[in-house]
Short mmCIF file of C-alpha atoms in Angstrom, two decimals:
data_model
loop_
_atom_site.label_atom_id
_atom_site.label_comp_id
_atom_site.label_asym_id
_atom_site.label_seq_id
_atom_site.Cartn_x
_atom_site.Cartn_y
_atom_site.Cartn_z
CA UNK L 1467 -29.60 145.19 159.81
CA UNK L 1468 -27.48 147.63 161.77
CA UNK L 1469 -24.40 145.55 161.05
CA UNK L 1470 -25.20 145.54 157.34
CA UNK L 1471 -25.74 149.28 157.41
CA UNK L 1472 -22.39 149.83 159.13
CA UNK L 1473 -20.69 147.50 156.63
CA UNK L 1474 -22.14 149.43 153.70
CA UNK L 1475 -21.16 152.71 155.30
CA UNK L 1476 -17.61 151.43 155.81
CA UNK L 1477 -17.37 150.30 152.21
CA UNK L 1478 -18.63 153.68 151.06
CA UNK L 1479 -15.98 155.49 153.05
CA UNK L 1480 -13.27 153.17 151.71
CA UNK L 1481 -14.34 153.85 148.14
CA UNK L 1482 -14.47 157.57 148.86
CA UNK L 1483 -10.93 157.58 150.24
CA UNK L 1484 -9.65 155.66 147.22
CA UNK L 1485 -11.38 157.93 144.74
CA UNK L 1486 -10.56 161.21 146.44
CA UNK L 1487 -6.84 160.87 145.89
CA UNK L 1488 -5.28 164.32 145.94
CA UNK L 1489 -3.42 164.12 142.62
CA UNK L 1490 -3.16 161.55 139.87
CA UNK L 1491 -0.05 160.71 137.87
CA UNK L 1492 -0.96 163.41 135.33
CA UNK L 1493 -1.07 166.03 138.07
CA UNK L 1494 2.26 164.99 139.58
CA UNK L 1495 3.94 164.93 136.17
CA UNK L 1496 2.33 168.27 135.33
CA UNK L 1497 3.88 169.85 138.42
CA UNK L 1498 7.30 168.41 137.50
CA UNK L 1499 7.15 169.65 133.91
CA UNK L 1500 5.85 173.00 135.12
CA UNK L 1501 8.93 173.46 137.31
CA UNK L 1502 11.08 172.95 134.20
CA UNK L 1503 8.95 175.49 132.30
CA UNK L 1504 9.15 178.01 135.14
CA UNK L 1505 12.93 177.83 135.46
CA UNK L 1506 13.66 177.93 131.73
CA UNK L 1507 11.24 180.79 131.01
CA UNK L 1508 12.51 182.98 133.85
CA UNK L 1509 16.17 182.33 133.04
CA UNK L 1510 15.63 182.99 129.32
CA UNK L 1511 13.69 186.17 130.11
CA UNK L 1512 16.48 187.58 132.27
CA UNK L 1513 19.69 186.48 130.55
CA UNK L 1514 21.41 188.21 127.59
CA UNK L 1515 22.35 185.27 125.38
CA UNK L 1516 19.55 185.05 122.83
CA UNK L 1517 22.02 185.92 120.09
CA UNK L 1518 25.77 185.47 120.53
CA UNK L 1519 28.81 186.10 118.40
CA UNK L 1520 31.11 183.27 117.40
CA UNK L 1521 33.71 183.22 120.16
CA UNK L 1522 36.38 182.26 117.60
CA UNK L 1523 36.02 185.63 115.85
CA UNK L 1524 38.45 187.96 117.63
CA UNK L 1525 37.32 191.19 115.97
CA UNK L 1526 33.57 190.68 116.31
CA UNK L 1527 31.57 193.81 117.14
CA UNK L 1528 28.76 191.93 118.90
CA UNK L 1529 29.32 189.93 122.05
CA UNK L 1530 25.80 188.82 122.98
CA UNK L 1531 22.31 190.21 123.37
CA UNK L 1532 19.08 189.32 125.11
CA UNK L 1533 15.62 190.78 125.42
CA UNK L 1534 16.70 193.57 127.73
CA UNK L 1535 20.51 193.69 127.69
CA UNK L 1536 23.01 194.14 124.85
CA UNK L 1537 26.73 193.46 125.10
CA UNK L 1538 29.06 194.83 122.42
CA UNK L 1539 32.79 194.60 121.92
CA UNK L 1540 32.93 197.61 119.64
CA UNK L 1541 29.68 198.65 117.99
CA UNK L 1542 29.95 201.83 115.87
CA UNK L 1543 27.16 204.37 116.18
CA UNK L 1544 24.92 203.71 113.18
CA UNK L 1545 23.96 207.40 113.12
CA UNK L 1546 27.57 208.57 112.95
CA UNK L 1547 28.79 208.55 109.35
CA UNK L 1548 32.35 209.22 110.50
CA UNK L 1549 32.27 206.38 113.07
CA UNK L 1550 33.80 208.39 115.87
CA UNK L 1551 31.60 206.85 118.57
CA UNK L 1552 31.66 203.18 119.58
CA UNK L 1553 29.65 201.32 122.21
CA UNK L 1554 31.52 198.79 124.36
CA UNK L 1555 30.30 196.57 127.20
CA UNK L 1556 26.88 195.50 128.45
CA UNK L 1557 23.98 197.90 128.82
CA UNK L 1558 20.28 197.78 129.52
CA UNK L 1559 18.51 198.46 126.26
CA UNK L 1560 16.69 201.45 127.79
CA UNK L 1561 19.86 202.85 129.38
CA UNK L 1562 19.31 206.62 129.82
CA UNK L 1563 22.85 207.44 130.94
CA UNK L 1564 25.11 206.51 128.00
CA UNK L 1565 25.50 209.33 125.52
CA UNK L 1566 24.02 208.45 122.15
CA UNK L 1567 22.59 205.10 123.28
CA UNK L 1568 19.02 206.36 123.16
CA UNK L 1569 19.63 207.56 119.61
CA UNK L 1570 20.29 204.02 118.34
CA UNK L 1571 17.41 202.46 120.27
CA UNK L 1572 15.40 202.13 117.08
CA UNK L 1573 18.26 200.09 115.66
CA UNK L 1574 18.67 197.97 118.81
CA UNK L 1575 14.97 197.12 119.18
CA UNK L 1576 13.28 197.03 115.77
CA UNK L 1577 9.58 196.07 115.52
CA UNK L 1578 10.25 192.33 115.55
CA UNK L 1579 12.28 192.70 118.76
CA UNK L 1580 9.46 194.64 120.38
CA UNK L 1581 7.08 191.85 119.39
CA UNK L 1582 9.45 189.26 120.89
CA UNK L 1583 9.72 191.26 124.12
CA UNK L 1584 5.94 191.70 124.29
CA UNK L 1585 4.98 188.06 123.77
CA UNK L 1586 7.72 186.65 125.97
CA UNK L 1587 6.81 189.12 128.71
CA UNK L 1588 3.23 187.84 128.53
CA UNK L 1589 4.64 184.31 128.76
CA UNK L 1590 6.63 185.24 131.85
CA UNK L 1591 3.69 186.94 133.55
CA UNK L 1592 1.50 183.94 132.80
CA UNK L 1593 4.03 181.47 134.17
CA UNK L 1594 4.33 183.48 137.39
CA UNK L 1595 0.54 183.51 137.81
CA UNK L 1596 0.48 179.78 137.14
CA UNK L 1597 3.23 179.28 139.71
CA UNK L 1598 1.00 180.76 142.42
CA UNK L 1599 -1.85 178.44 141.45
CA UNK L 1600 0.45 175.41 141.20
CA UNK L 1601 1.79 176.07 144.70
CA UNK L 1602 -1.77 176.23 145.99
CA UNK L 1603 -2.67 173.07 144.06
CA UNK L 1604 0.40 171.22 145.33
CA UNK L 1605 0.36 172.36 148.97
CA UNK L 1606 -3.16 173.33 149.98
CA UNK L 1607 -6.00 172.37 147.66
CA UNK L 1608 -7.74 169.01 147.75
CA UNK L 1609 -10.45 167.18 145.78
CA UNK L 1610 -12.98 167.75 148.56
CA UNK L 1611 -12.96 171.50 147.89
CA UNK L 1612 -15.50 172.89 145.44
CA UNK L 1613 -13.03 175.08 143.54
CA UNK L 1614 -10.51 172.25 143.00
CA UNK L 1615 -11.55 171.50 139.42
CA UNK L 1616 -11.73 175.19 138.53
CA UNK L 1617 -8.25 175.68 139.94
CA UNK L 1618 -6.77 172.89 137.82
CA UNK L 1619 -8.53 174.05 134.66
CA UNK L 1620 -7.42 177.65 135.23
CA UNK L 1621 -3.85 176.45 135.74
CA UNK L 1622 -4.05 174.52 132.50
CA UNK L 1623 -5.45 177.36 130.41
CA UNK L 1624 -3.13 180.04 131.84
CA UNK L 1625 -0.09 177.80 131.31
CA UNK L 1626 -1.28 177.01 127.79
CA UNK L 1627 -1.66 180.72 127.01
CA UNK L 1628 1.85 181.27 128.37
CA UNK L 1629 3.19 178.57 126.08
CA UNK L 1630 1.44 180.07 123.06
CA UNK L 1631 2.79 183.55 123.79
CA UNK L 1632 6.28 182.18 124.42
CA UNK L 1633 6.10 180.18 121.21
CA UNK L 1634 5.12 183.25 119.19
CA UNK L 1635 8.00 185.18 120.75
CA UNK L 1636 10.66 182.59 119.93
CA UNK L 1637 9.32 182.02 116.41
CA UNK L 1638 9.43 185.75 115.64
CA UNK L 1639 12.98 185.98 116.97
CA UNK L 1640 14.05 182.84 115.09
CA UNK L 1641 12.78 184.30 111.81
CA UNK L 1642 14.19 187.82 112.12
CA UNK L 1643 16.84 187.72 114.86
CA UNK L 1644 19.82 186.77 112.74
CA UNK L 1645 18.96 188.38 109.44
CA UNK L 1646 21.21 190.74 107.56
CA UNK L 1647 21.05 194.52 108.19
CA UNK L 1648 20.46 194.21 111.93
CA UNK L 1649 23.32 192.99 114.12
CA UNK L 1650 26.74 193.27 112.45
CA UNK L 1651 28.45 190.18 111.01
CA UNK L 1652 25.23 188.17 111.16
CA UNK L 1653 26.90 185.22 109.41
CA UNK L 1654 29.10 184.75 112.48
CA UNK L 1655 26.28 185.02 115.03
CA UNK L 1656 24.46 182.10 116.64
CA UNK L 1657 21.30 181.65 118.62
CA UNK L 1658 22.54 181.37 122.19
CA UNK L 1659 21.64 179.23 125.16
CA UNK L 1660 19.09 181.76 126.44
CA UNK L 1661 17.14 181.36 123.20
CA UNK L 1662 17.35 177.57 123.51
CA UNK L 1663 15.99 177.79 127.06
CA UNK L 1664 13.21 180.07 125.78
CA UNK L 1665 12.21 177.41 123.25
CA UNK L 1666 12.32 174.67 125.89
CA UNK L 1667 10.24 176.83 128.23
CA UNK L 1668 7.54 177.43 125.62
CA UNK L 1669 7.31 173.71 124.81
CA UNK L 1670 7.33 172.76 128.50
CA UNK L 1671 4.46 175.18 129.11
CA UNK L 1672 2.40 173.38 126.48
CA UNK L 1673 3.21 169.96 127.92
CA UNK L 1674 2.44 171.07 131.48
CA UNK L 1675 -0.84 172.61 130.35
CA UNK L 1676 -1.86 169.35 128.66
CA UNK L 1677 -1.08 167.40 131.83
CA UNK L 1678 -3.03 169.84 134.00
CA UNK L 1679 -6.07 169.61 131.72
CA UNK L 1680 -5.75 165.82 131.77
CA UNK L 1681 -5.66 165.99 135.58
CA UNK L 1682 -8.82 168.09 135.53
CA UNK L 1683 -10.52 165.44 133.40
CA UNK L 1684 -9.39 162.67 135.76
CA UNK L 1685 -10.59 164.52 138.85
CA UNK L 1686 -13.91 165.33 137.18
CA UNK L 1687 -14.43 161.68 136.31
CA UNK L 1688 -13.54 160.64 139.88
CA UNK L 1689 -16.05 163.11 141.25
CA UNK L 1690 -18.79 161.70 139.02
CA UNK L 1691 -17.91 158.14 140.00
CA UNK L 1692 -17.94 159.09 143.66
CA UNK L 1693 -21.40 160.60 143.39
CA UNK L 1694 -22.66 157.52 141.57
CA UNK L 1695 -21.15 155.19 144.18
CA UNK L 1696 -22.60 157.22 147.04
CA UNK L 1697 -26.04 157.11 145.40
CA UNK L 1698 -25.72 153.37 144.82
CA UNK L 1699 -24.66 152.67 148.43
CA UNK L 1700 -27.48 154.86 149.70
CA UNK L 1701 -30.01 152.90 147.66
CA UNK L 1702 -28.54 149.58 148.89
CA UNK L 1703 -28.63 150.80 152.48
CA UNK L 1704 -32.26 151.87 152.19
CA UNK L 1705 -33.30 148.59 150.53
CA UNK L 1706 -31.61 146.46 153.20
CA UNK L 1707 -32.98 148.58 156.03
#
């Protein structure tokens, strides 16, 4: 009887080890896609190439612009009817040192640009929070810990919210960013590589969130199966004792 009990106990431990695998394929893929989302979102947030001028146009007034930085070759002051003041070079959009720059801030960041900045900033904050949780999930947390499922679900929902906010930001910019009466010579302007990365980042956030939520479902199912197997082995052990 003791031998049978030890055999059952050994089988139970083997099943437990197999079921309590740290991450499934969905979790590993989710971490990989999340790295892509993290890099693309942060780079898009910080770089000034959301809208760029056609490099073949030698007399273009716009060079490139991003969420926080604008680069001009020779932008006339929109408030100066005589066009005696021109802005050249790259500046932070809230630059307090350049004379007259604060006076055209309403032109540089219209309401749609503020909306883009707001939603993509939320996306960036969310992806940074998710990064902390993903590092904990990847390096420290395990299925034997009580908060493991909550951690994965929180990662999934925060990353999903980041993707939604990023998606709203890029859609708003795509609709209004290259329309007439904003940046000069809009027909010769293109959406730049920063904007493309922003789109990729928003989509990658959604994919990573789906994989994390799938991982949460897998781990939840494993936990239920483990409890059922432990109960079954306990019943078998008691019946054979």
